[in-house]
mmCIF file of C-alpha atoms and ligand atoms in Angstrom:
data_model
loop_
_atom_site.group_PDB
_atom_site.id
_atom_site.type_symbol
_atom_site.label_atom_id
_atom_site.label_comp_id
_atom_site.label_asym_id
_atom_site.label_seq_id
_atom_site.Cartn_x
_atom_site.Cartn_y
_atom_site.Cartn_z
ATOM 1 C CA MET P 1 72.565 -21.585 119.216
ATOM 2 C CA PRO P 2 73.333 -19.605 122.031
ATOM 3 C CA LEU P 3 71.319 -18.663 125.400
ATOM 4 C CA SER P 4 69.193 -16.222 125.591
ATOM 5 C CA ALA P 5 70.364 -14.047 128.363
ATOM 6 C CA ALA P 6 67.329 -11.233 127.584
ATOM 7 C CA SER P 7 65.072 -14.446 128.595
ATOM 8 C CA ALA P 8 62.884 -15.181 132.441
ATOM 9 C CA PRO P 9 65.319 -17.577 134.509
ATOM 10 C CA LEU P 10 63.589 -21.336 134.273
ATOM 11 C CA PRO P 11 62.279 -22.389 137.625
ATOM 12 C CA VAL P 12 63.637 -25.455 138.428
ATOM 13 C CA LEU P 13 63.422 -27.606 141.422
ATOM 14 C CA ILE P 14 66.315 -29.744 142.991
ATOM 15 C CA LEU P 15 64.982 -32.377 145.493
ATOM 16 C CA GLY P 16 68.081 -32.766 147.454
ATOM 17 C CA GLY P 17 69.621 -33.690 151.012
ATOM 18 C CA THR P 18 72.706 -35.181 149.393
ATOM 19 C CA THR P 19 76.319 -34.035 148.004
ATOM 20 C CA GLU P 20 75.443 -34.018 144.162
ATOM 21 C CA ALA P 21 72.192 -32.065 145.212
ATOM 22 C CA SER P 22 74.432 -29.286 147.043
ATOM 23 C CA GLY P 23 76.970 -29.180 144.166
ATOM 24 C CA LEU P 24 74.436 -28.864 141.733
ATOM 25 C CA CYS P 25 73.098 -25.983 143.728
ATOM 26 C CA ARG P 26 76.595 -24.946 144.150
ATOM 27 C CA LEU P 27 76.935 -24.772 140.912
ATOM 28 C CA LEU P 28 73.834 -23.086 139.801
ATOM 29 C CA GLU P 29 74.529 -20.216 142.049
ATOM 30 C CA HIS P 30 76.295 -18.488 139.749
ATOM 31 C CA GLU P 31 73.927 -19.267 136.866
ATOM 32 C CA ALA P 32 71.331 -16.461 135.879
ATOM 33 C CA ILE P 33 69.563 -17.758 133.520
ATOM 34 C CA PHE P 34 68.046 -20.327 136.104
ATOM 35 C CA ALA P 35 65.869 -19.426 139.328
ATOM 36 C CA PRO P 36 65.948 -22.688 141.321
ATOM 37 C CA THR P 37 64.688 -24.115 143.876
ATOM 38 C CA LEU P 38 66.636 -26.740 146.793
ATOM 39 C CA SER P 39 63.943 -28.654 148.844
ATOM 40 C CA LEU P 40 64.679 -31.040 152.223
ATOM 41 C CA ALA P 41 62.937 -33.275 153.386
ATOM 42 C CA GLY P 42 64.074 -31.306 157.086
ATOM 43 C CA VAL P 43 65.551 -34.418 158.234
ATOM 44 C CA THR P 44 68.839 -33.052 159.323
ATOM 45 C CA LYS P 45 69.071 -30.552 162.085
ATOM 46 C CA ASN P 46 71.766 -28.215 160.506
ATOM 47 C CA PRO P 47 71.890 -28.870 157.022
ATOM 48 C CA HIS P 48 74.474 -26.742 154.953
ATOM 49 C CA LEU P 49 72.232 -24.220 152.770
ATOM 50 C CA PRO P 50 73.824 -22.923 149.717
ATOM 51 C CA ASN P 51 72.788 -19.552 148.342
ATOM 52 C CA ILE P 52 70.455 -20.053 146.261
ATOM 53 C CA ALA P 53 66.250 -20.510 147.451
ATOM 54 C CA VAL P 54 65.610 -22.814 150.038
ATOM 55 C CA ARG P 55 62.306 -25.489 150.674
ATOM 56 C CA ILE P 56 61.940 -27.443 153.719
ATOM 57 C CA GLY P 57 59.625 -30.138 154.726
ATOM 58 C CA GLY P 58 57.164 -33.027 152.838
ATOM 59 C CA PHE P 59 55.093 -31.756 149.829
ATOM 60 C CA GLY P 60 52.027 -33.848 151.165
ATOM 61 C CA GLY P 61 52.705 -36.331 148.431
ATOM 62 C CA VAL P 62 52.050 -36.425 144.950
ATOM 63 C CA GLU P 63 49.683 -34.269 145.092
ATOM 64 C CA GLY P 64 50.925 -31.582 147.296
ATOM 65 C CA LEU P 65 54.405 -31.646 144.853
ATOM 66 C CA LYS P 66 52.273 -32.255 141.714
ATOM 67 C CA ASN P 67 50.502 -28.267 143.206
ATOM 68 C CA TRP P 68 54.079 -27.035 144.151
ATOM 69 C CA LEU P 69 55.445 -27.127 141.021
ATOM 70 C CA ARG P 70 51.946 -25.769 139.449
ATOM 71 C CA GLN P 71 52.356 -22.593 141.943
ATOM 72 C CA HIS P 72 56.015 -22.238 141.119
ATOM 73 C CA ALA P 73 55.528 -22.621 137.794
ATOM 74 C CA VAL P 74 58.601 -24.913 137.506
ATOM 75 C CA GLN P 75 60.170 -26.104 133.793
ATOM 76 C CA ALA P 76 62.392 -29.279 134.849
ATOM 77 C CA VAL P 77 63.216 -31.011 137.827
ATOM 78 C CA ILE P 78 66.005 -32.938 138.850
ATOM 79 C CA ASP P 79 65.534 -35.719 141.286
ATOM 80 C CA ALA P 80 68.744 -35.721 143.278
ATOM 81 C CA THR P 81 67.785 -37.196 146.659
ATOM 82 C CA HIS P 82 69.627 -39.864 148.671
ATOM 83 C CA PRO P 83 69.483 -43.340 146.697
ATOM 84 C CA PHE P 84 67.580 -44.985 149.938
ATOM 85 C CA ALA P 85 64.894 -42.035 149.394
ATOM 86 C CA ALA P 86 62.519 -44.943 146.596
ATOM 87 C CA THR P 87 59.545 -42.861 147.937
ATOM 88 C CA MET P 88 60.594 -39.330 147.271
ATOM 89 C CA SER P 89 61.767 -40.276 144.015
ATOM 90 C CA GLN P 90 58.430 -41.994 143.121
ATOM 91 C CA HIS P 91 56.129 -39.285 143.520
ATOM 92 C CA ALA P 92 58.450 -37.167 141.449
ATOM 93 C CA ALA P 93 57.914 -39.999 138.661
ATOM 94 C CA LYS P 94 54.285 -39.236 139.559
ATOM 95 C CA ALA P 95 53.932 -36.090 139.979
ATOM 96 C CA CYS P 96 56.441 -35.387 136.748
ATOM 97 C CA ALA P 97 54.951 -37.698 133.826
ATOM 98 C CA ASP P 98 51.576 -35.759 134.637
ATOM 99 C CA LEU P 99 52.716 -33.145 134.286
ATOM 100 C CA GLU P 100 55.014 -33.454 131.470
ATOM 101 C CA LEU P 101 57.543 -32.043 132.906
ATOM 102 C CA PRO P 102 61.623 -32.975 131.869
ATOM 103 C CA LEU P 103 62.594 -35.070 135.440
ATOM 104 C CA LEU P 104 66.454 -36.408 135.503
ATOM 105 C CA ARG P 105 67.728 -38.517 138.293
ATOM 106 C CA LEU P 106 70.921 -37.562 139.317
ATOM 107 C CA GLU P 107 72.209 -40.570 141.498
ATOM 108 C CA ARG P 108 76.273 -41.089 142.575
ATOM 109 C CA ARG P 109 76.843 -44.845 141.162
ATOM 110 C CA ALA P 110 76.983 -47.999 144.132
ATOM 111 C CA TRP P 111 79.827 -49.555 145.415
ATOM 112 C CA LEU P 112 81.182 -52.187 143.958
ATOM 113 C CA PRO P 113 83.901 -54.957 145.835
ATOM 114 C CA THR P 114 87.380 -55.875 144.688
ATOM 115 C CA ALA P 115 88.652 -59.267 145.515
ATOM 116 C CA GLU P 116 89.783 -58.386 148.422
ATOM 117 C CA ASP P 117 85.947 -57.080 150.589
ATOM 118 C CA GLN P 118 84.290 -59.971 152.257
ATOM 119 C CA TRP P 119 80.645 -58.415 151.401
ATOM 120 C CA HIS P 120 77.187 -59.250 152.253
ATOM 121 C CA SER P 121 75.156 -57.632 150.018
ATOM 122 C CA VAL P 122 71.676 -57.720 151.591
ATOM 123 C CA PRO P 123 68.267 -56.490 150.293
ATOM 124 C CA SER P 124 67.301 -54.164 152.756
ATOM 125 C CA LEU P 125 67.920 -53.286 156.875
ATOM 126 C CA THR P 126 66.238 -56.177 158.257
ATOM 127 C CA ALA P 127 68.165 -58.418 156.014
ATOM 128 C CA ALA P 128 71.260 -57.195 157.517
ATOM 129 C CA ALA P 129 69.745 -57.695 161.481
ATOM 130 C CA SER P 130 68.437 -61.784 160.399
ATOM 131 C CA LEU P 131 72.529 -62.339 159.071
ATOM 132 C CA LEU P 132 73.694 -60.808 162.420
ATOM 133 C CA ALA P 133 70.964 -62.761 164.388
ATOM 134 C CA ASP P 134 71.657 -65.907 162.914
ATOM 135 C CA PRO P 135 72.323 -68.837 165.795
ATOM 136 C CA ALA P 136 74.356 -70.206 162.755
ATOM 137 C CA GLY P 137 76.618 -67.505 161.380
ATOM 138 C CA TYR P 138 77.286 -64.030 162.694
ATOM 139 C CA GLY P 139 75.079 -64.955 165.260
ATOM 140 C CA GLN P 140 76.691 -67.283 166.886
ATOM 141 C CA ARG P 141 78.831 -65.096 169.009
ATOM 142 C CA PRO P 142 79.056 -61.577 170.424
ATOM 143 C CA LEU P 143 80.505 -59.079 167.475
ATOM 144 C CA ARG P 144 81.251 -56.091 167.821
ATOM 145 C CA VAL P 145 79.321 -54.390 164.677
ATOM 146 C CA PHE P 146 80.163 -50.379 163.648
ATOM 147 C CA LEU P 147 76.353 -49.408 162.226
ATOM 148 C CA THR P 148 76.214 -46.623 159.570
ATOM 149 C CA THR P 149 72.490 -46.754 158.264
ATOM 150 C CA GLY P 150 71.460 -43.494 160.026
ATOM 151 C CA ARG P 151 69.703 -43.198 163.211
ATOM 152 C CA LYS P 152 66.481 -43.608 161.915
ATOM 153 C CA GLU P 153 67.531 -47.247 160.480
ATOM 154 C CA VAL P 154 68.613 -48.781 164.148
ATOM 155 C CA ALA P 155 65.402 -50.306 165.351
ATOM 156 C CA PRO P 156 65.931 -53.843 163.672
ATOM 157 C CA PHE P 157 68.853 -54.590 164.605
ATOM 158 C CA CYS P 158 67.754 -55.097 167.952
ATOM 159 C CA ALA P 159 66.554 -58.598 166.800
ATOM 160 C CA ALA P 160 70.701 -59.225 167.439
ATOM 161 C CA PRO P 161 71.154 -57.649 171.004
ATOM 162 C CA GLN P 162 73.629 -60.943 171.313
ATOM 163 C CA HIS P 163 76.191 -57.512 169.909
ATOM 164 C CA THR P 164 77.515 -54.351 170.858
ATOM 165 C CA TYR P 165 77.115 -51.440 168.222
ATOM 166 C CA LEU P 166 78.923 -48.238 167.437
ATOM 167 C CA LEU P 167 76.343 -46.105 165.890
ATOM 168 C CA ARG P 168 77.422 -42.753 163.585
ATOM 169 C CA SER P 169 75.341 -40.847 162.566
ATOM 170 C CA ILE P 170 74.965 -37.110 161.671
ATOM 171 C CA ASP P 171 72.386 -36.450 164.528
ATOM 172 C CA ALA P 172 71.654 -38.162 168.183
ATOM 173 C CA PRO P 173 69.329 -41.380 167.330
ATOM 174 C CA ASP P 174 66.276 -42.314 169.219
ATOM 175 C CA PRO P 175 67.419 -43.770 172.651
ATOM 176 C CA THR P 176 64.556 -45.694 172.693
ATOM 177 C CA SER P 177 65.284 -46.876 169.123
ATOM 178 C CA LEU P 178 68.881 -48.914 169.524
ATOM 179 C CA PRO P 179 69.537 -52.507 171.300
ATOM 180 C CA PRO P 180 70.937 -52.791 174.271
ATOM 181 C CA HIS P 181 74.745 -52.321 173.857
ATOM 182 C CA THR P 182 75.334 -49.717 171.439
ATOM 183 C CA THR P 183 77.737 -46.528 172.122
ATOM 184 C CA CYS P 184 76.617 -43.470 169.379
ATOM 185 C CA LEU P 185 79.403 -41.766 167.728
ATOM 186 C CA SER P 186 77.693 -38.203 166.062
ATOM 187 C CA ALA P 187 80.233 -37.269 163.078
ATOM 188 C CA ARG P 188 79.067 -35.664 159.488
ATOM 189 C CA GLY P 189 81.150 -36.971 156.584
ATOM 190 C CA PRO P 190 83.862 -36.430 154.655
ATOM 191 C CA PHE P 191 85.486 -38.748 156.431
ATOM 192 C CA ASP P 192 89.335 -40.245 155.728
ATOM 193 C CA TYR P 193 91.488 -43.902 155.757
ATOM 194 C CA ALA P 194 93.494 -43.029 158.778
ATOM 195 C CA ALA P 195 90.650 -41.487 160.449
ATOM 196 C CA GLU P 196 88.364 -44.880 160.131
ATOM 197 C CA LEU P 197 91.116 -47.161 160.730
ATOM 198 C CA ALA P 198 92.396 -45.393 163.507
ATOM 199 C CA ALA P 199 88.514 -45.805 164.619
ATOM 200 C CA MET P 200 87.478 -49.161 163.395
ATOM 201 C CA GLN P 201 90.835 -50.142 165.602
ATOM 202 C CA ALA P 202 90.325 -48.592 168.401
ATOM 203 C CA HIS P 203 86.709 -49.949 168.766
ATOM 204 C CA HIS P 204 87.779 -53.564 168.127
ATOM 205 C CA ILE P 205 85.534 -53.254 165.138
ATOM 206 C CA ASP P 206 84.605 -57.038 164.028
ATOM 207 C CA ILE P 207 82.305 -56.252 161.302
ATOM 208 C CA LEU P 208 80.730 -53.029 159.154
ATOM 209 C CA VAL P 209 77.430 -52.535 158.314
ATOM 210 C CA THR P 210 76.589 -49.860 155.498
ATOM 211 C CA LYS P 211 73.851 -48.625 153.314
ATOM 212 C CA ASN P 212 75.575 -48.731 149.105
ATOM 213 C CA SER P 213 75.031 -45.538 148.750
ATOM 214 C CA GLY P 214 78.256 -44.371 146.230
ATOM 215 C CA GLY P 215 80.128 -41.587 146.547
ATOM 216 C CA THR P 216 83.800 -40.894 148.001
ATOM 217 C CA ALA P 217 82.563 -39.144 151.325
ATOM 218 C CA THR P 218 82.151 -42.127 153.142
ATOM 219 C CA PHE P 219 84.087 -44.816 151.146
ATOM 220 C CA PRO P 220 87.157 -44.813 153.346
ATOM 221 C CA LYS P 221 85.624 -47.045 156.291
ATOM 222 C CA LEU P 222 85.136 -49.647 153.683
ATOM 223 C CA GLU P 223 88.527 -49.373 152.461
ATOM 224 C CA ALA P 224 89.956 -49.946 156.042
ATOM 225 C CA ALA P 225 87.553 -53.024 156.281
ATOM 226 C CA ARG P 226 89.562 -54.359 153.887
ATOM 227 C CA THR P 227 92.783 -53.234 155.414
ATOM 228 C CA LEU P 228 91.800 -55.172 158.790
ATOM 229 C CA HIS P 229 89.639 -58.227 156.619
ATOM 230 C CA CYS P 230 86.552 -56.591 158.650
ATOM 231 C CA PRO P 231 83.130 -58.779 156.585
ATOM 232 C CA VAL P 232 80.745 -56.227 155.331
ATOM 233 C CA ILE P 233 77.549 -55.827 155.096
ATOM 234 C CA MET P 234 76.037 -54.572 152.091
ATOM 235 C CA VAL P 235 72.612 -53.165 152.156
ATOM 236 C CA GLU P 236 71.832 -52.787 148.653
ATOM 237 C CA ARG P 237 69.678 -50.067 146.654
ATOM 238 C CA PRO P 238 65.782 -50.180 146.818
ATOM 239 C CA PRO P 239 64.956 -50.036 143.124
ATOM 240 C CA HIS P 240 63.501 -46.617 141.551
ATOM 241 C CA PRO P 241 61.730 -45.401 138.706
ATOM 242 C CA ALA P 242 63.294 -45.635 134.765
ATOM 243 C CA TYR P 243 63.813 -41.748 134.185
ATOM 244 C CA PRO P 244 67.587 -40.058 132.293
ATOM 245 C CA ARG P 245 69.891 -40.410 135.016
ATOM 246 C CA VAL P 246 73.509 -39.030 135.553
ATOM 247 C CA ASP P 247 76.246 -38.896 138.088
ATOM 248 C CA THR P 248 77.005 -35.963 138.239
ATOM 249 C CA PRO P 249 76.031 -32.475 139.342
ATOM 250 C CA GLU P 250 78.203 -31.226 136.425
ATOM 251 C CA GLU P 251 76.223 -33.454 133.935
ATOM 252 C CA ALA P 252 72.934 -32.529 135.279
ATOM 253 C CA MET P 253 73.668 -29.112 134.761
ATOM 254 C CA ALA P 254 74.070 -29.449 130.517
ATOM 255 C CA TRP P 255 70.898 -31.862 130.752
ATOM 256 C CA LEU P 256 69.656 -28.360 132.804
ATOM 257 C CA GLN P 257 70.812 -26.167 129.373
ATOM 258 C CA THR P 258 69.813 -28.722 127.432
ATOM 259 C CA HIS P 259 66.345 -27.608 129.113
ATOM 260 C CA GLN P 260 66.720 -24.313 128.755
ATOM 261 C CA THR P 261 67.060 -23.968 125.287
ATOM 262 C CA ALA P 262 64.274 -25.975 124.343
ATOM 263 C CA SER P 263 62.267 -23.749 126.252
ATOM 264 C CA THR P 264 64.408 -20.424 124.631
ATOM 265 C CA LEU P 265 63.390 -21.727 121.610
ATOM 266 C CA ARG P 266 59.638 -22.728 122.461
ATOM 267 C CA ASP P 267 59.213 -18.907 123.736
ATOM 268 C CA VAL P 268 60.739 -17.072 120.812
HETATM 269 P P1 LIG Z 1 62.124 -41.386 151.299
HETATM 270 O O1 LIG Z 1 61.478 -42.166 151.720
HETATM 271 O O2 LIG Z 1 61.535 -41.304 149.716
HETATM 272 O O3 LIG Z 1 60.702 -39.702 151.642
HETATM 273 C C1 LIG Z 1 59.946 -39.594 152.634
HETATM 274 C C2 LIG Z 1 58.981 -37.996 152.349
HETATM 275 O O4 LIG Z 1 59.992 -37.635 153.022
HETATM 276 C C3 LIG Z 1 58.728 -38.319 150.951
HETATM 277 O O5 LIG Z 1 57.189 -38.995 150.930
HETATM 278 C C4 LIG Z 1 58.473 -36.752 150.834
HETATM 279 O O6 LIG Z 1 57.480 -36.207 151.796
HETATM 280 C C5 LIG Z 1 59.307 -36.141 151.909
HETATM 281 N N1 LIG Z 1 60.957 -35.800 151.155
HETATM 282 C C6 LIG Z 1 61.958 -36.338 150.838
HETATM 283 N N2 LIG Z 1 62.871 -35.868 150.070
HETATM 284 C C7 LIG Z 1 62.218 -34.812 150.304
HETATM 285 C C8 LIG Z 1 62.703 -34.038 149.364
HETATM 286 N N3 LIG Z 1 63.859 -33.827 149.094
HETATM 287 N N4 LIG Z 1 62.026 -32.756 149.676
HETATM 288 C C9 LIG Z 1 61.072 -32.787 150.314
HETATM 289 N N5 LIG Z 1 60.209 -33.445 150.662
HETATM 290 C C10 LIG Z 1 60.867 -34.851 150.867
HETATM 291 O O7 LIG Z 1 62.780 -39.605 151.998
HETATM 292 P P2 LIG Z 1 64.125 -40.844 153.052
HETATM 293 O O8 LIG Z 1 64.684 -41.594 153.045
HETATM 294 O O9 LIG Z 1 63.098 -40.598 154.259
HETATM 295 O O10 LIG Z 1 64.894 -39.179 153.404
HETATM 296 C C11 LIG Z 1 64.868 -38.066 153.725
HETATM 297 C C12 LIG Z 1 65.722 -37.115 152.823
HETATM 298 O O11 LIG Z 1 66.651 -37.262 153.204
HETATM 299 C C13 LIG Z 1 65.982 -36.928 151.390
HETATM 300 O O12 LIG Z 1 65.430 -35.958 151.106
HETATM 301 C C14 LIG Z 1 66.749 -37.814 151.094
HETATM 302 O O13 LIG Z 1 67.613 -37.473 149.924
HETATM 303 C C15 LIG Z 1 67.588 -37.655 152.448
HETATM 304 N N6 LIG Z 1 68.804 -38.778 152.952
HETATM 305 C C16 LIG Z 1 68.472 -40.568 152.840
HETATM 306 C C17 LIG Z 1 69.327 -40.824 153.168
HETATM 307 C C18 LIG Z 1 68.957 -42.343 153.703
HETATM 308 O O14 LIG Z 1 69.105 -42.963 153.741
HETATM 309 N N7 LIG Z 1 67.547 -42.844 153.138
HETATM 310 C C19 LIG Z 1 70.096 -40.758 153.361
HETATM 311 C C20 LIG Z 1 71.225 -39.229 153.319
HETATM 312 C C21 LIG Z 1 69.973 -38.601 152.796
HETATM 313 P P3 LIG Z 1 56.090 -35.703 151.095
HETATM 314 O O15 LIG Z 1 55.508 -37.273 150.850
HETATM 315 O O16 LIG Z 1 54.786 -35.472 152.317
HETATM 316 O O17 LIG Z 1 56.484 -35.148 149.700
#
């Protein structure tokens, strides 16, 4: 059945902070059948904002989120938060289950190593820092470490102060959280292969530490590490609640259209 142009736009909430959320918002800018709101945590100082309604800041836990969803008569939620933003996903799962709202996870696929890569997969940043501190392993001699794990997640590496760190983040980190020998580089992706290779060579990087964020915007550092035979400490994703999941904004859009149709049929 064709979508009813006469029915009121369907209020939907997008939990964002990712390239995929921005991509979905761009698709929604041209869809009059939805009344979307993008929600951001407010951690990035100058976020790129889409041309749809935006709210910024936490909801105040599960109850705060439920209140917001009720007040705005939201009919569907897309959780497009970052693969490492585990708390928000848990809150979305609980709130949507309690309110019986459809919930979709929009999440890019994780990166996988090739035979040429030297990855050490670890479950957490603390485990990554322990590998670097290990006197029988990477802690044996001072290394030049390229840290791309985010400005708020540097403190664990104070446990391995023998190394020199190059920390790349969008916004500047809190200087009190840094290991002693740290150089900060402020940059926002996407990054290209040639620039990544040049940066890693210029800083004589011995080892790369990254979270398994997936996607194309920050993948070239892994290709550069492969070229330079540079080992990678890969922090794997935290577990997420099980609910329907898609990889791309286009698939999320198709899911929303299905729910819009169902909602229109209910209202007839
Ligand atoms: P988190 O641990 O899952 O969330 C912490 C708290 O921040 C949540 O309980 C919630 O506060 C608030 N929050 C998170 N995402 C929100 C959103 N989209 N809208 C409104 N409130 C939100 O998340 P995080 O790791 O601190 O990341 C914060 C944000 O940055 C996320 O939106 C994520 O998509 C983005 N991000 C994270 C990473 C990363 O590596 N973690 C990387 C890139 C982007 P209340 O409980 O008060 O609602």
